[in-house]
Amino acid sequence: MATGTSTPSGPEASRPGHFLLTGEGWPYLLVPLIPVAVVLELLHAAPTWVFLASALGVIPTAALMGRATEELSARSGPGIGGFLNVTFGNAPELIIALFALGAGLHEVVKASLVGSILGNILLVLGVSMLAGGLRRDRQDFEPRAASAQALLLLLATVALIMPAIFELVQGPGLPGPRDQAVSFPADVVSLSIGVALVLLLSYAAALVFSLKTHAHLFNPAHDEGDHGGEPWTVRRSVVMLAIAGVAVGVMSEILVGSITEASEAIGLSPFFVGVIVVAIVGNAAEHWVAVYFALRNKIDLSINIAVGSAAQIALFVAPVLVLASFVVGPFPMALVFNGFEIGAIFLAVFIAQEVTQRGDSSWFEGLQLLAVYAVLALTFFFV
Amino acid sequence: MATGTSTPSGPEASRPGHFLLTGEGWPYLLVPLIPVAVVLELLHAAPTWVFLASALGVIPTAALMGRATEELSARSGPGIGGFLNVTFGNAPELIIALFALGAGLHEVVKASLVGSILGNILLVLGVSMLAGGLRRDRQDFEPRAASAQALLLLLATVALIMPAIFELVQGPGLPGPRDQAVSFPADVVSLSIGVALVLLLSYAAALVFSLKTHAHLFNPAHDEGDHGGEPWTVRRSVVMLAIAGVAVGVMSEILVGSITEASEAIGLSPFFVGVIVVAIVGNAAEHWVAVYFALRNKIDLSINIAVGSAAQIALFVAPVLVLASFVVGPFPMALVFNGFEIGAIFLAVFIAQEVTQRGDSSWFEGLQLLAVYAVLALTFFFV
Amino acid sequence: MATGTSTPSGPEASRPGHFLLTGEGWPYLLVPLIPVAVVLELLHAAPTWVFLASALGVIPTAALMGRATEELSARSGPGIGGFLNVTFGNAPELIIALFALGAGLHEVVKASLVGSILGNILLVLGVSMLAGGLRRDRQDFEPRAASAQALLLLLATVALIMPAIFELVQGPGLPGPRDQAVSFPADVVSLSIGVALVLLLSYAAALVFSLKTHAHLFNPAHDEGDHGGEPWTVRRSVVMLAIAGVAVGVMSEILVGSITEASEAIGLSPFFVGVIVVAIVGNAAEHWVAVYFALRNKIDLSINIAVGSAAQIALFVAPVLVLASFVVGPFPMALVFNGFEIGAIFLAVFIAQEVTQRGDSSWFEGLQLLAVYAVLALTFFFV
């Protein structure tokens, strides 16, 4: 669903000195880590340092990409704007995953997809509801919009579980969390392609729903003032998008290249790094924006960002990666997740469903989402 | 739950020439396939043709049975009328299943039960919500009635899952989707009987709820004009019911006799044929009626038909078949489903629960239900 | 969550002769069984009789403990009162479990925890909704309070499922329902401790929510007249609490000591006795109180007692027992449940979620909860 992520800036954005401390500005404090990561990589420094620098270096490139996408879509009307948001909204995650796919790290790809979904509906939504509800009795939102997006996640859950059931009943079983890549039989690969196409079609339908037939549900109090600052020209937006794209690509290649060795050095499994660390890094910019809106009592927008972004990962990024795996990497990637991923996704989506059903939230719902995230992260830690 | 399936007819029904093209009339276009099926069977024609002719031949016999049941129950007051609806409402499915039970095809029986539930809550409800919502922002329904029926499905899900958990933990495991019939140990059979009795009692309670104590929830805008046409006499209704019963029986016997060979010839597994093809055929008449009401903005009735019919299969037809299997067929049928069936039922009921919880629907909910059905059908296709 | 269990008494309580027949009084009819149990134990009577006498003897001691806790908390303001309710509210269950822990019966401990949760959200809530809805069209309750508590159960479900998934994927598998105690590897034990701490923190947050920031949701019509009778002094409350504590302890030790042999003699598995019989006995007092309120159309309080008590077991008693197992008993108890327990808890919590989501109930919802309980109990019976 098109997460109309209007980056928060407000009047402060016009005062340049403070920009780096605003909601929009803080990620750029991490810009120096981009050259640091490149230098460390070229010097063949210890993988842990390369990993850390490139992980932090991803954050400003992702933020720039988000800003450029948004400026561009603001100039191009809801239709094309929505399409741009879709294409570039989760571009950093997609680029990281494509590099991992190329390196044959199928299980890291799937772990980061799952981690991104979990991070959005548990961590981002949890912090948003917690922070936004702290000094309020309740925050209300349009349940129809939230439920429609949560329903997409349910469909995605079915799509992620059925191939696994297929493998459990008919095939050699699920991949292990310590595998690097598993080559599945042809029928599971065919099933994965079919499921990927259904997901992409549903996603297209979701765009029609949220941008056209039911757009009014998704813009309950669309406050144009939020965009703030001076708008970018189309030219500037395109240039920035290109720069951001290249930078995300470079950081992602370095990040992915260091995951295996770095996780060994730190003593964490590549699975944990993929599902928790990479996911937090890849979504850092959105995290902040969602919390920013929650604090300003626009929990509708926070939910739209968190749940919408999770849906985008599940229904757009995941199937695109399945299709891309026929061209990129050693062999096609089947949509078969491991036991931890299936359990975690199912339970998280279940909870997202309950939390978005009734149309109001409090700090307590937020805290519960975070507690669930903590339990999942703990479990992954011991893998 | 008594699905008060008032067949749609309207003023057109009085003009005989158009009857075959009305909502009520179209199934009778398939009447010629009844004798065709009989002739092909007697000539020992290719199983594929026998299967196709008898599958299409079931549709008009099921439609006639539905009409006769309804006319009879309209004459006999809500109490006995409800009872008649219960007994004959899903009679075609019951008759097909009894023949399959007699042929020892336990796994086909269970697949067609599951397929009927999935078909109703995903396909029928999906098409209804999609078609009904196409030119409307939303369609509202009474959430209390819908939730009560969806709750029945949840109970059914528990009843279908627990014996499987029993087998997984204590017994030799679940049946495979390619098995024909599995003879389970005595304790699972006893457990199945106990569960079947609980389901039947719950179903009786559901009738009291929907026909007596909370009948007002289920007839929100009961429009008598819908029945249209001239009412049948009791005599005519009984005669028609008897004719339909015999015809359904004949078609079912031919259909069941050809399933195994036909599915081999077409290249589909008997599991796929049972869970998708037979289920669509057996519910074709209800499908049309539900969509008809949705188009006329009576989504309440569509939900009543779709979810109520699924509940009827799970809480009435399934336990009756378990009990009948002590008399019909080689050995008792345990209520142990295979991994695909359990996963599919659970996920479908979960989604039905979410979709019926809040009291409004749009085309998007309908499309999501269809996408889930597509993912399930795809998975079953590769079995 | 602090279940503000105001015991029902009303004006009758002032007439001593009738006291034993009131809602508050009936458990004390079982007082004579306390000395009977002690004598039978000392005489080394048949385990079945010892078990029966001590099981029934637990009921009045639990009732006294509940009354004393409540009188004490009524004297001490909402903050400390809530804390007392938490600490002593499920004290009988905790004491029974501690004795079982000491006897090394880890699987009985876990079965009684699960049984207590199931008993509360299916049996207690089911009877309450059924009885309360019998002569009413509907009973309304505050969905925000009910959902918040049900959400706690969802978190608990995640916490109970993830270690099991860990064992299924990485470890030697789940414990069997006939095991007495399984010593799990160190990583699962560490994971259990981590999960236990998350649960305790969430529980603390739930207390803040229900007693402080959102206390108004939990006292919709807090009718002080309900407390009735003459209030106890602090001194009397403390003395009674001490007496009750000792009595519960004695009964529990006798009960736990006789479980294994008695269940053999009766022909039931220790699992069934733990998950059904002990759970019903340990919650008998709360059962009655919840139904009492439902009959008086205060279904809010019934839900608060039933769901709140289940949450208390899952988020307070269970983690405390995990931590206590490092001191009490042969080796640490991991939070890994068997397949039956996981399936049952998950399905029961799912249903509790749906039933508490919308804010109204009828006898039909109650009956469905009972039917689910019946299916679970049936399954456990054949273990």
Coordinates of C-alpha atoms in Angstrom, one line a residue, chain A residues 28-318:
Chain A
Y28 CA 22.4 12.8 7.9
L29 CA 24.5 12.9 11.0
L30 CA 25.6 9.5 9.9
V31 CA 26.7 10.6 6.4
P32 CA 30.5 10.5 7.4
L33 CA 30.1 6.7 7.9
I34 CA 29.5 6.2 4.2
P35 CA 33.2 7.1 3.2
V36 CA 34.4 5.4 6.4
A37 CA 32.7 2.1 5.3
V38 CA 34.2 2.4 1.8
V39 CA 37.7 3.0 3.1
L40 CA 37.4 0.2 5.7
E41 CA 36.2 -2.2 2.9
L42 CA 39.1 -1.2 0.6
L43 CA 41.6 -1.7 3.5
H44 CA 40.1 -5.1 4.2
A45 CA 39.6 -4.1 7.8
A46 CA 38.1 -6.4 10.4
P47 CA 34.6 -7.5 9.1
T48 CA 32.9 -6.3 12.3
W49 CA 34.0 -2.7 11.7
V50 CA 33.1 -2.9 8.0
F51 CA 29.7 -4.3 9.0
L52 CA 29.0 -1.6 11.6
A53 CA 30.1 1.3 9.4
S54 CA 28.1 0.1 6.4
A55 CA 25.0 -0.7 8.5
L56 CA 25.0 2.9 9.9
G57 CA 25.9 4.2 6.5
V58 CA 22.8 2.7 5.0
I59 CA 20.6 4.9 7.2
P60 CA 21.3 8.3 5.6
T61 CA 21.2 6.9 2.1
A62 CA 17.8 5.4 2.8
A63 CA 16.6 8.6 4.3
L64 CA 17.7 10.6 1.3
M65 CA 16.0 8.1 -1.0
G66 CA 12.8 8.4 1.0
R67 CA 12.9 12.2 0.8
A68 CA 13.7 12.3 -2.9
T69 CA 10.9 9.8 -3.7
E70 CA 8.4 11.9 -1.7
E71 CA 9.4 15.1 -3.3
L72 CA 9.1 13.6 -6.7
S73 CA 5.7 12.0 -6.0
A74 CA 4.4 15.3 -4.5
R75 CA 5.1 16.8 -7.9
S76 CA 3.4 14.1 -10.0
G77 CA -0.1 13.7 -8.7
P78 CA -1.5 10.8 -6.7
G79 CA -1.4 8.2 -9.5
I80 CA 2.2 8.4 -10.6
G81 CA 3.2 9.6 -7.2
G82 CA 1.8 6.4 -5.6
F83 CA 3.6 4.3 -8.2
L84 CA 6.9 6.1 -7.4
N85 CA 6.3 5.5 -3.7
V86 CA 5.7 1.9 -4.3
T87 CA 8.7 1.4 -6.5
F88 CA 11.2 3.4 -4.4
G89 CA 9.5 3.2 -1.0
N90 CA 11.2 0.0 0.1
A91 CA 14.1 0.4 -2.4
P92 CA 16.8 0.2 0.2
E93 CA 15.5 -3.2 1.4
L94 CA 15.1 -4.3 -2.1
I95 CA 18.7 -3.3 -3.1
I96 CA 20.2 -5.0 0.0
A97 CA 18.2 -8.1 -0.8
L98 CA 19.3 -8.1 -4.4
F99 CA 23.0 -8.0 -3.4
A100 CA 22.4 -10.8 -0.9
L101 CA 20.6 -12.8 -3.7
G102 CA 23.6 -12.3 -5.9
A103 CA 25.9 -13.6 -3.2
G104 CA 23.7 -16.7 -3.0
L105 CA 22.6 -15.9 0.6
H106 CA 18.9 -17.0 0.1
E107 CA 18.4 -17.5 3.8
V108 CA 19.7 -14.1 4.6
V109 CA 17.4 -12.6 2.0
K110 CA 14.4 -14.4 3.5
A111 CA 15.4 -13.5 7.1
S112 CA 15.7 -9.8 6.2
L113 CA 12.3 -9.9 4.5
V114 CA 10.8 -11.4 7.6
G115 CA 12.7 -9.1 9.9
S116 CA 11.5 -6.1 7.9
I117 CA 7.9 -7.2 8.4
L118 CA 8.3 -7.9 12.1
G119 CA 10.2 -4.7 12.6
N120 CA 7.5 -2.7 11.0
I121 CA 4.4 -4.2 12.7
L122 CA 6.0 -4.8 16.1
L123 CA 8.8 -2.4 16.6
V124 CA 7.8 0.6 14.6
L125 CA 4.1 0.3 15.4
G126 CA 4.9 -0.6 19.0
V127 CA 7.1 2.5 19.6
S128 CA 4.6 4.7 17.8
M129 CA 1.6 3.5 19.9
L130 CA 3.7 3.6 23.1
A131 CA 5.1 7.1 22.5
G132 CA 1.9 8.5 21.0
G133 CA -0.2 7.1 23.8
L134 CA 2.0 8.2 26.7
R135 CA 0.2 11.4 27.6
R136 CA -3.2 10.5 26.1
D137 CA -6.0 8.2 27.1
R138 CA -6.4 7.0 23.6
Q139 CA -5.5 7.7 20.0
D140 CA -8.2 7.0 17.4
F141 CA -7.7 5.9 13.8
E142 CA -9.8 4.9 10.9
P143 CA -10.2 1.1 11.4
R144 CA -11.3 0.5 7.8
A145 CA -8.0 1.7 6.4
A146 CA -5.9 -0.1 9.0
S147 CA -7.9 -3.3 8.6
A148 CA -7.5 -3.3 4.9
Q149 CA -3.7 -3.1 5.2
A150 CA -3.7 -5.7 8.0
L151 CA -5.8 -7.9 5.7
L152 CA -3.1 -7.7 3.1
L153 CA -0.7 -9.1 5.7
L154 CA -3.0 -11.9 6.3
L155 CA -3.0 -12.8 2.7
A156 CA 0.8 -12.6 2.7
T157 CA 0.9 -14.9 5.7
V158 CA -1.2 -17.5 3.9
A159 CA 1.2 -17.1 0.9
L160 CA 4.2 -17.6 3.1
I161 CA 2.8 -20.6 5.0
M162 CA 1.3 -22.7 2.3
P163 CA 4.6 -23.5 0.4
A164 CA 6.1 -24.4 3.8
I165 CA 3.2 -26.8 4.5
F166 CA 3.8 -28.2 1.0
E167 CA 7.4 -28.9 1.9
L168 CA 6.5 -30.3 5.3
V169 CA 4.0 -32.7 3.9
Q170 CA 5.5 -33.6 0.5
G171 CA 9.1 -32.5 0.4
P172 CA 12.3 -32.8 2.3
G173 CA 11.3 -30.3 5.0
L174 CA 11.9 -26.7 5.8
P175 CA 15.3 -25.0 5.5
G176 CA 17.2 -24.7 8.7
P177 CA 18.1 -21.2 10.2
R178 CA 21.8 -21.9 9.7
D179 CA 21.5 -22.9 6.0
Q180 CA 22.9 -20.5 3.5
A181 CA 20.7 -21.4 0.5
V182 CA 18.6 -24.5 -0.2
S183 CA 17.8 -25.7 -3.7
F184 CA 14.2 -26.8 -3.7
P185 CA 12.5 -29.2 -6.1
A186 CA 10.9 -27.8 -9.3
D187 CA 7.3 -28.1 -8.0
V188 CA 8.0 -25.8 -5.0
V189 CA 9.7 -23.3 -7.3
S190 CA 6.7 -23.3 -9.6
L191 CA 4.4 -22.9 -6.7
S192 CA 6.5 -20.0 -5.5
I193 CA 6.2 -18.2 -8.8
G194 CA 2.4 -18.7 -8.8
V195 CA 2.1 -17.4 -5.3
A196 CA 4.4 -14.4 -6.2
L197 CA 2.1 -13.5 -9.1
V198 CA -1.0 -13.6 -6.9
L199 CA 0.8 -11.4 -4.4
L200 CA 1.8 -8.8 -7.0
L201 CA -1.8 -8.7 -8.4
S202 CA -3.2 -8.2 -4.9
Y203 CA -0.7 -5.5 -4.4
A204 CA -1.8 -3.8 -7.5
A205 CA -5.4 -4.0 -6.3
A206 CA -4.4 -2.6 -3.0
L207 CA -2.9 0.5 -4.8
V208 CA -6.2 1.0 -6.6
F209 CA -8.0 0.7 -3.3
S210 CA -5.8 3.1 -1.4
L211 CA -5.1 5.6 -4.1
K212 CA -8.3 5.6 -6.1
T213 CA -11.6 4.0 -4.9
H214 CA -11.1 4.5 -1.2
A215 CA -8.4 7.2 -1.1
H216 CA -10.5 9.2 1.4
L217 CA -10.0 6.5 4.1
F218 CA -6.2 7.0 3.8
N219 CA -6.0 10.7 4.1
P220 CA -8.1 11.4 7.1
A221 CA -6.4 14.7 8.0
H222 CA -3.9 15.1 5.3
D223 CA -2.1 18.2 6.6
E224 CA -0.1 19.7 3.7
G225 CA 1.8 21.9 6.2
D226 CA 3.6 18.8 7.3
H227 CA 5.7 18.7 4.2
G228 CA 7.3 22.0 5.3
G229 CA 10.5 23.4 4.0
E230 CA 10.9 24.5 0.4
P231 CA 9.8 21.9 -2.1
W232 CA 12.4 20.3 -4.3
T233 CA 12.3 20.7 -8.1
V234 CA 11.7 17.6 -10.2
R235 CA 15.3 17.9 -11.5
R236 CA 16.8 18.1 -8.0
S237 CA 14.6 15.2 -6.9
V238 CA 15.7 13.0 -9.7
V239 CA 19.4 13.8 -9.2
M240 CA 19.1 13.1 -5.4
L241 CA 17.2 9.8 -6.2
A242 CA 20.1 8.8 -8.5
I243 CA 22.7 9.7 -5.9
A244 CA 20.8 7.9 -3.2
G245 CA 20.4 4.8 -5.3
V246 CA 24.1 4.6 -6.0
A247 CA 25.0 5.2 -2.4
V248 CA 22.4 2.6 -1.1
G249 CA 23.9 0.1 -3.6
V250 CA 27.5 0.7 -2.5
M251 CA 26.6 0.5 1.2
S252 CA 24.5 -2.6 0.6
E253 CA 27.2 -4.5 -1.3
I254 CA 29.7 -3.8 1.5
L255 CA 27.1 -4.6 4.2
V256 CA 26.1 -7.9 2.6
G257 CA 29.7 -8.9 1.9
S258 CA 30.6 -8.5 5.6
I259 CA 27.5 -10.1 7.2
T260 CA 28.7 -13.7 7.4
E261 CA 32.2 -13.0 8.7
A262 CA 31.0 -10.1 11.0
S263 CA 28.3 -12.1 12.6
E264 CA 30.8 -14.9 13.3
A265 CA 33.2 -12.4 14.8
I266 CA 30.5 -10.8 17.0
G267 CA 29.2 -14.2 18.0
L268 CA 25.7 -13.8 16.5
S269 CA 24.2 -16.1 13.9
P270 CA 23.8 -14.7 10.4
F271 CA 20.1 -15.4 10.9
F272 CA 19.9 -13.1 13.9
V273 CA 21.9 -10.4 12.1
G274 CA 19.6 -10.7 9.0
V275 CA 16.3 -10.8 10.9
I276 CA 17.0 -8.2 13.6
V277 CA 20.0 -6.0 12.8
V278 CA 19.7 -5.6 9.0
A279 CA 15.9 -5.1 9.4
I280 CA 16.3 -2.3 11.9
V281 CA 19.0 -0.6 9.8
G282 CA 17.0 -0.8 6.6
N283 CA 13.9 0.7 8.2
A284 CA 15.5 3.2 10.5
A285 CA 14.3 6.2 8.5
E286 CA 10.7 5.0 8.5
H287 CA 10.8 4.2 12.2
W288 CA 11.6 7.8 13.1
V289 CA 8.9 9.2 10.8
A290 CA 6.2 6.9 12.2
V291 CA 7.1 7.9 15.8
Y292 CA 7.1 11.5 14.8
F293 CA 3.5 11.4 13.6
A294 CA 2.4 9.4 16.6
L295 CA 3.7 12.0 18.9
R296 CA 1.7 14.6 17.0
N297 CA -1.4 12.5 17.5
K298 CA -1.5 11.3 13.9
I299 CA -1.5 7.7 14.7
D300 CA -3.3 7.0 11.4
L301 CA -0.2 8.0 9.5
S302 CA 2.0 5.9 11.8
I303 CA -0.1 2.9 11.2
N304 CA -0.2 3.6 7.5
I305 CA 3.6 3.7 7.4
A306 CA 4.2 0.7 9.6
V307 CA 1.6 -1.7 8.4
G308 CA 1.7 -0.4 4.8
S309 CA 5.5 -0.8 4.7
A310 CA 5.2 -4.3 6.0
A311 CA 2.6 -5.1 3.4
Q312 CA 4.8 -3.6 0.7
I313 CA 7.7 -5.9 1.8
A314 CA 5.4 -9.0 1.8
L315 CA 3.4 -8.3 -1.4
F316 CA 5.9 -6.4 -3.5
V317 CA 9.5 -6.9 -2.5
A318 CA 9.2 -10.6 -1.7

